[in-house]
Tab-separated table of C-alpha atoms in Angstrom:
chain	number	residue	atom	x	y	z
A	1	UNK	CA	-13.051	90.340	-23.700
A	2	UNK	CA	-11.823	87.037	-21.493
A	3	UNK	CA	-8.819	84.749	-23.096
A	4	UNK	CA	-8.327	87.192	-25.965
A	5	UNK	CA	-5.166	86.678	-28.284
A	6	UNK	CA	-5.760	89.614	-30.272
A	7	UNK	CA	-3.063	92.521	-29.259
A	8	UNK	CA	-0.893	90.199	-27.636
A	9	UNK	CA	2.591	88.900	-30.139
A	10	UNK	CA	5.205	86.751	-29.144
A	11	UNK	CA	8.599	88.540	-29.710
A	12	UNK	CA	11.028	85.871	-28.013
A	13	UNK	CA	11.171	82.414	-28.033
A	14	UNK	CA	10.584	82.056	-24.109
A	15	UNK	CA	6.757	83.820	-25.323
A	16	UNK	CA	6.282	81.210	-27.805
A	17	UNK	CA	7.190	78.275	-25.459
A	18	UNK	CA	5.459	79.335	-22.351
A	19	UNK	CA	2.585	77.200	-20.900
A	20	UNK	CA	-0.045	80.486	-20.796
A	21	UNK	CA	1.076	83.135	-23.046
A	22	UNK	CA	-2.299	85.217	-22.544
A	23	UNK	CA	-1.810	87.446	-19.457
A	24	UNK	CA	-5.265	86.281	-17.779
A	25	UNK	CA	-4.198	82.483	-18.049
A	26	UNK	CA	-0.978	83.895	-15.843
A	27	UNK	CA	-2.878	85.633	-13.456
A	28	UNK	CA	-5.386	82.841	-13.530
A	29	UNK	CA	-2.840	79.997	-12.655
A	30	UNK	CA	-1.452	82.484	-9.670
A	31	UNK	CA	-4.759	83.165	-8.510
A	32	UNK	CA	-5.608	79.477	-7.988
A	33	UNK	CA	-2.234	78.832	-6.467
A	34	UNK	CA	-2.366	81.323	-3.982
A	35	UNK	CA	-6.092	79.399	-3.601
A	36	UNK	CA	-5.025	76.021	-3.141
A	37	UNK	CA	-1.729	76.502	-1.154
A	38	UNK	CA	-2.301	79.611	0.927
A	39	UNK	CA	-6.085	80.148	1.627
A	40	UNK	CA	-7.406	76.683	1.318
A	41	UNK	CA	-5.272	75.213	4.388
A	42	UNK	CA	-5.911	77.981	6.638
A	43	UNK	CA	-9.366	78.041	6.299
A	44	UNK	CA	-10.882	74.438	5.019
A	45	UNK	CA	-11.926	72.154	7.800
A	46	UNK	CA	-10.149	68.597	8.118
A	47	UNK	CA	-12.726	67.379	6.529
A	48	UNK	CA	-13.077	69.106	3.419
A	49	UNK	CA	-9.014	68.384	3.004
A	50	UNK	CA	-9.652	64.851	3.317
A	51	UNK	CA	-11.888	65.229	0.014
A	52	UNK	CA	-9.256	67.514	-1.660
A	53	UNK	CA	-6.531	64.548	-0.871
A	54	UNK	CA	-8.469	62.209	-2.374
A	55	UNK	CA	-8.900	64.169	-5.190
A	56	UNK	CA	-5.551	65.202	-5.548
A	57	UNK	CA	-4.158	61.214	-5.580
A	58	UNK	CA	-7.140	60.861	-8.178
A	59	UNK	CA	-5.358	63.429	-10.154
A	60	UNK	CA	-2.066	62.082	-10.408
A	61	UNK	CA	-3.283	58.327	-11.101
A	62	UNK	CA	-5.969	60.010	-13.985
A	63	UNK	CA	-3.158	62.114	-15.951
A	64	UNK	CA	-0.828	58.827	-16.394
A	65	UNK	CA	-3.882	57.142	-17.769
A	66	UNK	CA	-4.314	59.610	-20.049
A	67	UNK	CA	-1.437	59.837	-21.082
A	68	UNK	CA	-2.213	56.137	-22.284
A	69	UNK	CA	-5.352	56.514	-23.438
A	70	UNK	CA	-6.136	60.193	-24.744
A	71	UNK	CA	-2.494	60.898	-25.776
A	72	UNK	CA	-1.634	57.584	-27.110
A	73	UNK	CA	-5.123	55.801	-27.913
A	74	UNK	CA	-3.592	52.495	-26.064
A	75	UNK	CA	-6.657	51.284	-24.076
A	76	UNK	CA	-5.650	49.975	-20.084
A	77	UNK	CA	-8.004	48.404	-17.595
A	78	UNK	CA	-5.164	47.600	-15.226
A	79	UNK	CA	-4.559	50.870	-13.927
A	80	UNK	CA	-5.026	50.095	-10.519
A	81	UNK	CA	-2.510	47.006	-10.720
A	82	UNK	CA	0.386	49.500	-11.491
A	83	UNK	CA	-0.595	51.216	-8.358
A	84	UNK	CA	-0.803	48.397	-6.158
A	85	UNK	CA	3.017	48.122	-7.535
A	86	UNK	CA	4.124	51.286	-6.381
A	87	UNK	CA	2.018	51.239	-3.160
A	88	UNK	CA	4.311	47.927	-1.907
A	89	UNK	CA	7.071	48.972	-3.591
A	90	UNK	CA	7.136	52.175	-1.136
A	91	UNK	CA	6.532	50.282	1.569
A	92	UNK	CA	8.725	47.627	1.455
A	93	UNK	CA	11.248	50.051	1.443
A	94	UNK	CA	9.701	52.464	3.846
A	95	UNK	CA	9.526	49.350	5.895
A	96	UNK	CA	13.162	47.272	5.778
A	97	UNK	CA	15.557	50.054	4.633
A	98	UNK	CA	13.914	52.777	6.775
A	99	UNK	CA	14.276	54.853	3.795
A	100	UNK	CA	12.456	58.624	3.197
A	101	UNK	CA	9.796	58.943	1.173
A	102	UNK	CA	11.878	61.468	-1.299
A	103	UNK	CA	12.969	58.287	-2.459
A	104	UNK	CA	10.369	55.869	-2.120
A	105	UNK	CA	7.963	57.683	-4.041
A	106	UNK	CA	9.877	58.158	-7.272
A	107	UNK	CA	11.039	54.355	-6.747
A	108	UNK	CA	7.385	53.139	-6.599
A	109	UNK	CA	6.482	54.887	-9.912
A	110	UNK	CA	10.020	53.534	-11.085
A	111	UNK	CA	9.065	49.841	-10.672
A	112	UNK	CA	5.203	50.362	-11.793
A	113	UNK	CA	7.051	51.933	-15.156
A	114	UNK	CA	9.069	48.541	-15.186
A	115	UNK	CA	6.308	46.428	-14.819
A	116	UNK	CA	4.527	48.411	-17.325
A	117	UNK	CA	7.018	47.960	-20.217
A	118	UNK	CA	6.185	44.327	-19.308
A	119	UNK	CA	2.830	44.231	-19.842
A	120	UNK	CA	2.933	47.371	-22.618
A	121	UNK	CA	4.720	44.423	-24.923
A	122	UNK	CA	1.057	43.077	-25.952
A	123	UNK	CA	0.436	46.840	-27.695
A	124	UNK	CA	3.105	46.288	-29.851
A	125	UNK	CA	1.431	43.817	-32.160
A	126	UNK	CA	-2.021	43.825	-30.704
A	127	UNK	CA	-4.863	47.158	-30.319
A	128	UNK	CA	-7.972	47.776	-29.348
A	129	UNK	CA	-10.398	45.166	-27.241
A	130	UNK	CA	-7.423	42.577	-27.366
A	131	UNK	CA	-5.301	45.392	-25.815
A	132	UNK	CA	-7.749	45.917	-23.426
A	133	UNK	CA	-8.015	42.180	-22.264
A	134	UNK	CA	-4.354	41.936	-21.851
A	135	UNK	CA	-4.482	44.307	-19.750
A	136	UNK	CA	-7.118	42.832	-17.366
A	137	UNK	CA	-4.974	40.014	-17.490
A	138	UNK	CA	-2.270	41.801	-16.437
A	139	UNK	CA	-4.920	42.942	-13.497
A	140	UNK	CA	-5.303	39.580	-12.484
A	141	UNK	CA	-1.848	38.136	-12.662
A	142	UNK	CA	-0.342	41.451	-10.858
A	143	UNK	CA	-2.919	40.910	-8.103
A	144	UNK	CA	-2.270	37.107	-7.906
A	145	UNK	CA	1.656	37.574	-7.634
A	146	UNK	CA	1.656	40.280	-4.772
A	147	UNK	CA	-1.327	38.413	-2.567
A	148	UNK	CA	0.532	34.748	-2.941
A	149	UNK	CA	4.234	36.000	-2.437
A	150	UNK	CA	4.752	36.977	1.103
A	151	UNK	CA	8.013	38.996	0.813
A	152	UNK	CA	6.025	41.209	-1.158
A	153	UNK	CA	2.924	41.772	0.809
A	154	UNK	CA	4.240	41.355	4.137
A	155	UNK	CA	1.896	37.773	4.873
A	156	UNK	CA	-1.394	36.177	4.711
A	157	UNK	CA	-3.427	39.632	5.125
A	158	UNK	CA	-1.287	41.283	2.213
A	159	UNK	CA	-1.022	44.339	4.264
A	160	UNK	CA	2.206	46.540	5.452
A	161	UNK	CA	1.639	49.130	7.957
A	162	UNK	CA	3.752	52.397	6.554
A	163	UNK	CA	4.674	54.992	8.609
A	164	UNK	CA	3.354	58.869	7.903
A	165	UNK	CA	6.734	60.864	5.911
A	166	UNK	CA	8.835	62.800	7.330
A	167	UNK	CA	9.860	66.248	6.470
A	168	UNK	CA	12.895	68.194	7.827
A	169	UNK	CA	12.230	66.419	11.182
A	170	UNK	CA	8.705	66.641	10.995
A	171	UNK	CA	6.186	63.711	10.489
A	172	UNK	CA	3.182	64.275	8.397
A	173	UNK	CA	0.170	62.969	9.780
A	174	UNK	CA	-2.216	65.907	10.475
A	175	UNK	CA	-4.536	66.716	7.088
A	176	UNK	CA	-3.128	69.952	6.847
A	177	UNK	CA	0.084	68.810	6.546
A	178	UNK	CA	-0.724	65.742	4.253
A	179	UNK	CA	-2.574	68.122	1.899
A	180	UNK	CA	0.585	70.613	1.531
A	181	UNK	CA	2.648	66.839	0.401
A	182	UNK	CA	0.335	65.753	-1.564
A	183	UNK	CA	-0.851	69.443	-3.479
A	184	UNK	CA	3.159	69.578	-4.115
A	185	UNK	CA	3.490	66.210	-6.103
A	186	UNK	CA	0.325	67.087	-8.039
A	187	UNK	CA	1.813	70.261	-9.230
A	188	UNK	CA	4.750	68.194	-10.599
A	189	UNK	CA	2.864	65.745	-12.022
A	190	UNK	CA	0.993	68.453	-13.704
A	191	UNK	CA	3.503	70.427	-15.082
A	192	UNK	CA	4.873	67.327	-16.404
A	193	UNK	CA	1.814	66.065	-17.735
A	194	UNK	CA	1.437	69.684	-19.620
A	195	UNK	CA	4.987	69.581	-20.832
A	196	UNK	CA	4.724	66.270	-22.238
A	197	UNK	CA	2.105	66.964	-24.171
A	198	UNK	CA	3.356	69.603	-26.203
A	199	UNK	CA	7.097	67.728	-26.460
A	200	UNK	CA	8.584	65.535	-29.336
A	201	UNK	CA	7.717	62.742	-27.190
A	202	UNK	CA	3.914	64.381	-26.827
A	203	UNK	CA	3.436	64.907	-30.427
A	204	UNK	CA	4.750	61.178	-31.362
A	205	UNK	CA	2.292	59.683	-28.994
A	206	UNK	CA	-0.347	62.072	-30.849
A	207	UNK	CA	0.703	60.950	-34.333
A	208	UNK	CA	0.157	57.186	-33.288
A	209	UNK	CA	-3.462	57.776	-31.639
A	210	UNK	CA	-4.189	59.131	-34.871
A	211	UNK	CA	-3.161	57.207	-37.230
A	212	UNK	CA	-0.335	54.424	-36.395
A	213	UNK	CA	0.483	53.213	-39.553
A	214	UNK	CA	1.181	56.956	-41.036
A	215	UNK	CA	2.897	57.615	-37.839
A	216	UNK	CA	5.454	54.954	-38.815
A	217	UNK	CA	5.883	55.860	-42.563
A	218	UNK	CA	7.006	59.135	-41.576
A	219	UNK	CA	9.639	57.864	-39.437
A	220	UNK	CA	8.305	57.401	-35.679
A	221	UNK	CA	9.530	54.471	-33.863
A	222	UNK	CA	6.008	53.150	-32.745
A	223	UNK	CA	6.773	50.484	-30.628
A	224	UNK	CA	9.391	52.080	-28.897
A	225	UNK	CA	6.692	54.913	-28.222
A	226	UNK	CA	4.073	52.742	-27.138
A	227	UNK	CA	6.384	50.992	-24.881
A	228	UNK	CA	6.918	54.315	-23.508
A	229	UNK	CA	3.862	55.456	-23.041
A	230	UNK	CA	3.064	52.741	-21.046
A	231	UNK	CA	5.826	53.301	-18.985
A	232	UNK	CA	5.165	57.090	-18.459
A	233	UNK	CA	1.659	56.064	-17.574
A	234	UNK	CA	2.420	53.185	-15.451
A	235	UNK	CA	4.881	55.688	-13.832
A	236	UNK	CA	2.105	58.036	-12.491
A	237	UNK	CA	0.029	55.722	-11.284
A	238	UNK	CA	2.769	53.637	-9.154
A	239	UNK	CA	3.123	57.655	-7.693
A	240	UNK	CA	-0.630	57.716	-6.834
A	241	UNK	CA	-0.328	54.522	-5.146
A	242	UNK	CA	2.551	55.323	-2.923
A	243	UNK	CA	0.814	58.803	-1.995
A	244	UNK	CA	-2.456	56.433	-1.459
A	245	UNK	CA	-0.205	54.180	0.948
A	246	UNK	CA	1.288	57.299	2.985
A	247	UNK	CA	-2.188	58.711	2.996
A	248	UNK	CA	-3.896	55.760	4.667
A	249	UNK	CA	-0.766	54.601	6.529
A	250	UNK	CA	-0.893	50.839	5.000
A	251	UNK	CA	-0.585	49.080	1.870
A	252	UNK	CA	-3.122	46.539	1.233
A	253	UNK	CA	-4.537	45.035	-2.094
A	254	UNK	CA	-7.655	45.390	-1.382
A	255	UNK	CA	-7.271	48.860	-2.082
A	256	UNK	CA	-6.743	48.561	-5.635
A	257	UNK	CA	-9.356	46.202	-7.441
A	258	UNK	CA	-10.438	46.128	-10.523
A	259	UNK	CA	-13.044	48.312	-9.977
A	260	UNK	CA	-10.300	51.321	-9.144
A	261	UNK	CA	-9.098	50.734	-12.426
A	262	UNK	CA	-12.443	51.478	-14.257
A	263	UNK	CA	-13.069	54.161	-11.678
A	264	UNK	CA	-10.039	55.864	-13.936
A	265	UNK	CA	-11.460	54.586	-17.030
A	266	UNK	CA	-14.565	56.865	-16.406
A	267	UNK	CA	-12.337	59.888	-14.769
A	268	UNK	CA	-10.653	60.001	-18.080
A	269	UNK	CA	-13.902	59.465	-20.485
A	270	UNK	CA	-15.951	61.642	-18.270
A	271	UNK	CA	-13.163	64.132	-18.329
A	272	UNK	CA	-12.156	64.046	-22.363
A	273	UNK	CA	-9.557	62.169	-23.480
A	274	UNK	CA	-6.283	63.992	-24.124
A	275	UNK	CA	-6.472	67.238	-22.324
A	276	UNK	CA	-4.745	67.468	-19.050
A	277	UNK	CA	-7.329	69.605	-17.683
A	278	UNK	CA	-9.802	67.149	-18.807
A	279	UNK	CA	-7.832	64.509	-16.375
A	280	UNK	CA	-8.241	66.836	-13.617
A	281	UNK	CA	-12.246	68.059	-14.218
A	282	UNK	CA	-12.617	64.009	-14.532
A	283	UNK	CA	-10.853	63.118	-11.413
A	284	UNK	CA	-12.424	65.762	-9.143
A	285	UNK	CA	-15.980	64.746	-10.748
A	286	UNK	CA	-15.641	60.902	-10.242
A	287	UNK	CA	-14.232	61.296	-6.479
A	288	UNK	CA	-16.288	63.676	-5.192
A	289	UNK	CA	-19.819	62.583	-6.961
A	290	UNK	CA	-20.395	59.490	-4.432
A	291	UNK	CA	-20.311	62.062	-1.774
A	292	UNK	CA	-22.447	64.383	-3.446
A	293	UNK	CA	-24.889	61.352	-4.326
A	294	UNK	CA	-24.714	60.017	-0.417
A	295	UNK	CA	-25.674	64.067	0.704
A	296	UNK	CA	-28.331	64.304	-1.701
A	297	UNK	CA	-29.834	60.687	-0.799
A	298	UNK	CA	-29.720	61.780	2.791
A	299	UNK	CA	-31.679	64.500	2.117
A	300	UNK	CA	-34.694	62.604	-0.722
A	301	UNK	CA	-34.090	59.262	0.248
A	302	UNK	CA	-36.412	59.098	3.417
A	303	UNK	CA	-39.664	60.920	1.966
A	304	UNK	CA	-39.401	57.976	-0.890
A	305	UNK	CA	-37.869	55.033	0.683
A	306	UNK	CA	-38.639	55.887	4.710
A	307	UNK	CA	-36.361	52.890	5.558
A	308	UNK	CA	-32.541	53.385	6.525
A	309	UNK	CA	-31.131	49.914	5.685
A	310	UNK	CA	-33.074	49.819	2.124
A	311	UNK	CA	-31.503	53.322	1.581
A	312	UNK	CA	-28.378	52.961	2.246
A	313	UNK	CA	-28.712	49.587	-0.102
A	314	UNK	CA	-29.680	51.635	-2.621
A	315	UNK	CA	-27.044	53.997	-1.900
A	316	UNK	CA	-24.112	51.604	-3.414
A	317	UNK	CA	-25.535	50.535	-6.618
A	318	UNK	CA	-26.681	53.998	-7.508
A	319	UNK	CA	-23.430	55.105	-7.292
A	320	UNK	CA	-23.087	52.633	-10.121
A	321	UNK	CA	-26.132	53.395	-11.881
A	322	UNK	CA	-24.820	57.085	-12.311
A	323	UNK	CA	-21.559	55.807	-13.288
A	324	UNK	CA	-22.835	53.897	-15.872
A	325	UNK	CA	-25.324	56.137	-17.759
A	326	UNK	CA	-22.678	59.319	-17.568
A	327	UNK	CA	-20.181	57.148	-19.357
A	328	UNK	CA	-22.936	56.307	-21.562
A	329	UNK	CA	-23.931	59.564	-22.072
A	330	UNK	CA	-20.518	61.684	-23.003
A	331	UNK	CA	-19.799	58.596	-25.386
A	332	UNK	CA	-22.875	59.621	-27.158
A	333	UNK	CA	-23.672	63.224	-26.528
A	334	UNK	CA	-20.135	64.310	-25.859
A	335	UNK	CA	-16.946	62.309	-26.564
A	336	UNK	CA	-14.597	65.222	-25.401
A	337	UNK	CA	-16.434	65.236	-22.149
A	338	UNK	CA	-15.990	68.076	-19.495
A	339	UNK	CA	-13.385	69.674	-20.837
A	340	UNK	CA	-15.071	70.729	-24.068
A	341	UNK	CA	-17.908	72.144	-21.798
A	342	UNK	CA	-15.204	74.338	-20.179
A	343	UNK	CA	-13.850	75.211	-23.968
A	344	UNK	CA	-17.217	75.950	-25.140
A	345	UNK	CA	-17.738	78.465	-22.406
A	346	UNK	CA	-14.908	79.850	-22.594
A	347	UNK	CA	-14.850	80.259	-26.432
A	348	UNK	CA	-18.243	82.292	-25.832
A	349	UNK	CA	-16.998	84.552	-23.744
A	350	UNK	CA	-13.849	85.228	-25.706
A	351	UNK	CA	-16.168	86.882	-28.712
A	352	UNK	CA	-18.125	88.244	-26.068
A	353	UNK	CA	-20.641	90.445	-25.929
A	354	UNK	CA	-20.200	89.570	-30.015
A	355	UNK	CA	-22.345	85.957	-31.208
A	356	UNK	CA	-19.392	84.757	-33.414
């Protein structure tokens, strides 16, 4: 009855390219645009749109790693690094040219793509847990640069005030307003996350996760399209950290440690690896579930621990605890993660009220 194909044909080639051909995947996608851009602003308190910000940076940073990662198979653990990029990229030159953020934003991701390439080279002759420790190198040596050259991060404190953007003479800075910026640039990153995916370019970086050395006999480039996945990657996350700069009004390092970058790690595990949707169940799970663990600890936490200051202790390395064993436990029980949950309930109901 739901997500049917059956009595539906594609006579044109705009049918058999579009990104929903099935009418209630159309009407889906309006109805949660209308949602998100219409009804959510007017009638969401502050708030509740400082969660949805939050989530919709997470978002952006989460579909560039998996772009790595699920579409690719090239393991990263310096995601954050690349967003620390953008972030002073943006506002250095938010800062000293006075320039909008129209063009600070696609510069950050810009130089985060360059510095990418840079540290992509590694994947070229190297896979797997040595990939992955290059890449915490890269963490560490990123990190090292920015904090001990001042022209970079602005001085001892590594930290560069940035002013709110500006938009046809008006300046962002109510939650509301940052929301409508920041919902816009995650419906362009998502598009071109979807795109991507089902492009030359998409299927390439499929044929490599899957088997690298086939991939090459048959003619694909495979170092150029590693080097390009990082890039692309690298790309989205110098984004998130620009709209993470503009969002908290400063760029500081200490924003993006090397736990940020395993934060994405599980947002794309948690998620599954290689859907787009995945990304985005992933990235609204991970940012929102220390909230929902502080809320629900509020509620237990004094009829078993009747102490504040040992509860909130316990508060922080729960968060961790949880973390670790739901990592743990879609490795094991289910490596596609959330987004096969959402295919396996959606598969039911499209043979519904029928078993198979």
């Amino acid at each position: 009855m739901f997500h049917r194909e059956s009595g539906f044909y594609k006579t044109s080639y705009a049918a058999d390219f579009a990104l929903y051909p099935l009418p209630i995947a159309r009407w889906s996608v309006i109805g949660f645009a209308i949602l998100f851009f219409a009804i959510v602003p007017l009638l969401v308190p502050s708030y509740y749109l400082t969660m949805l910000n939050l989530v919709g940076i997470a978002i952006v940073g989460a579909l560039g790693l998996n772009i790595l990662l699920g579409l690719t198979g090239q393991i990263s653990i310096g995601h954050a690094a690349f967003m620390s990029v953008g972030a002073y990229t943006a506002a250095n030159l938010a800062t000293r040219l006075d320039l909008p953020f129209y063009i600070t934003l696609p510069a950050g991701g810009l130089m985060a793509a360059a510095v990418g390439i840079i540290v992509g080279f590694p994947s070229v002759r190297i896979k797997g847990l040595y990939l992955a420790i290059s890449t915490l190198a890269a963490q560490f040596i990123i990190d090292w640069i920015i904090i001990h050259t001042p022209a970079i991060s602005g001085g001892a404190s590594a930290s560069i005030q940035v002013p709110r953007p500006w938009l046809f003479g008006i300046q962002l800075d109510t939650q509301v307003e940052l929301y409508m910026f920041i919902l816009c640039v995650v419906t362009i990153a998502i598009v071109g996350a979807l795109n991507l995916a089902r492009s030359r370019i998409g299927r390439a970086f499929i044929a490599i996760r899957d088997q690298d050395i086939a991939a090459e006999i048959i003619g694909i480039d495979v170092r150029r399209y590693k080097l390009m996945a990082f890039a692309i990657s690298s790309f989205y996350a110098g984004v998130a950290g620009v709209l993470y700069t503009y969002y908290s009004g400063v760029a500081n390092n200490e924003f993006f440690p090397l736990l940020i970058s395993i934060d994405y790690l599980a947002m794309v595990i948690i998620g599954g690896m290689g859907s787009v949707l995945g990304a985005i169940f992933g990235a609204t799970f991970v940012t929102l579930l220390p909230i929902v663990i502080d809320l629900v600890m509020s509620y237990i936490g004094p009829f078993f621990m009747g102490d504040s200051s040992g509860l909130s202790g316990i508060k922080s390395h729960l968060r961790l605890v949880v973390f670790g064993g739901l990592i743990m436990f879609f490795l094991v029980v289910e490596p596609e993660g959330l987004n096969r949950l959402w295919l396996n309930i959606r598969n039911y109901f499209r043979v519904w009220p029928f078993s198979y």
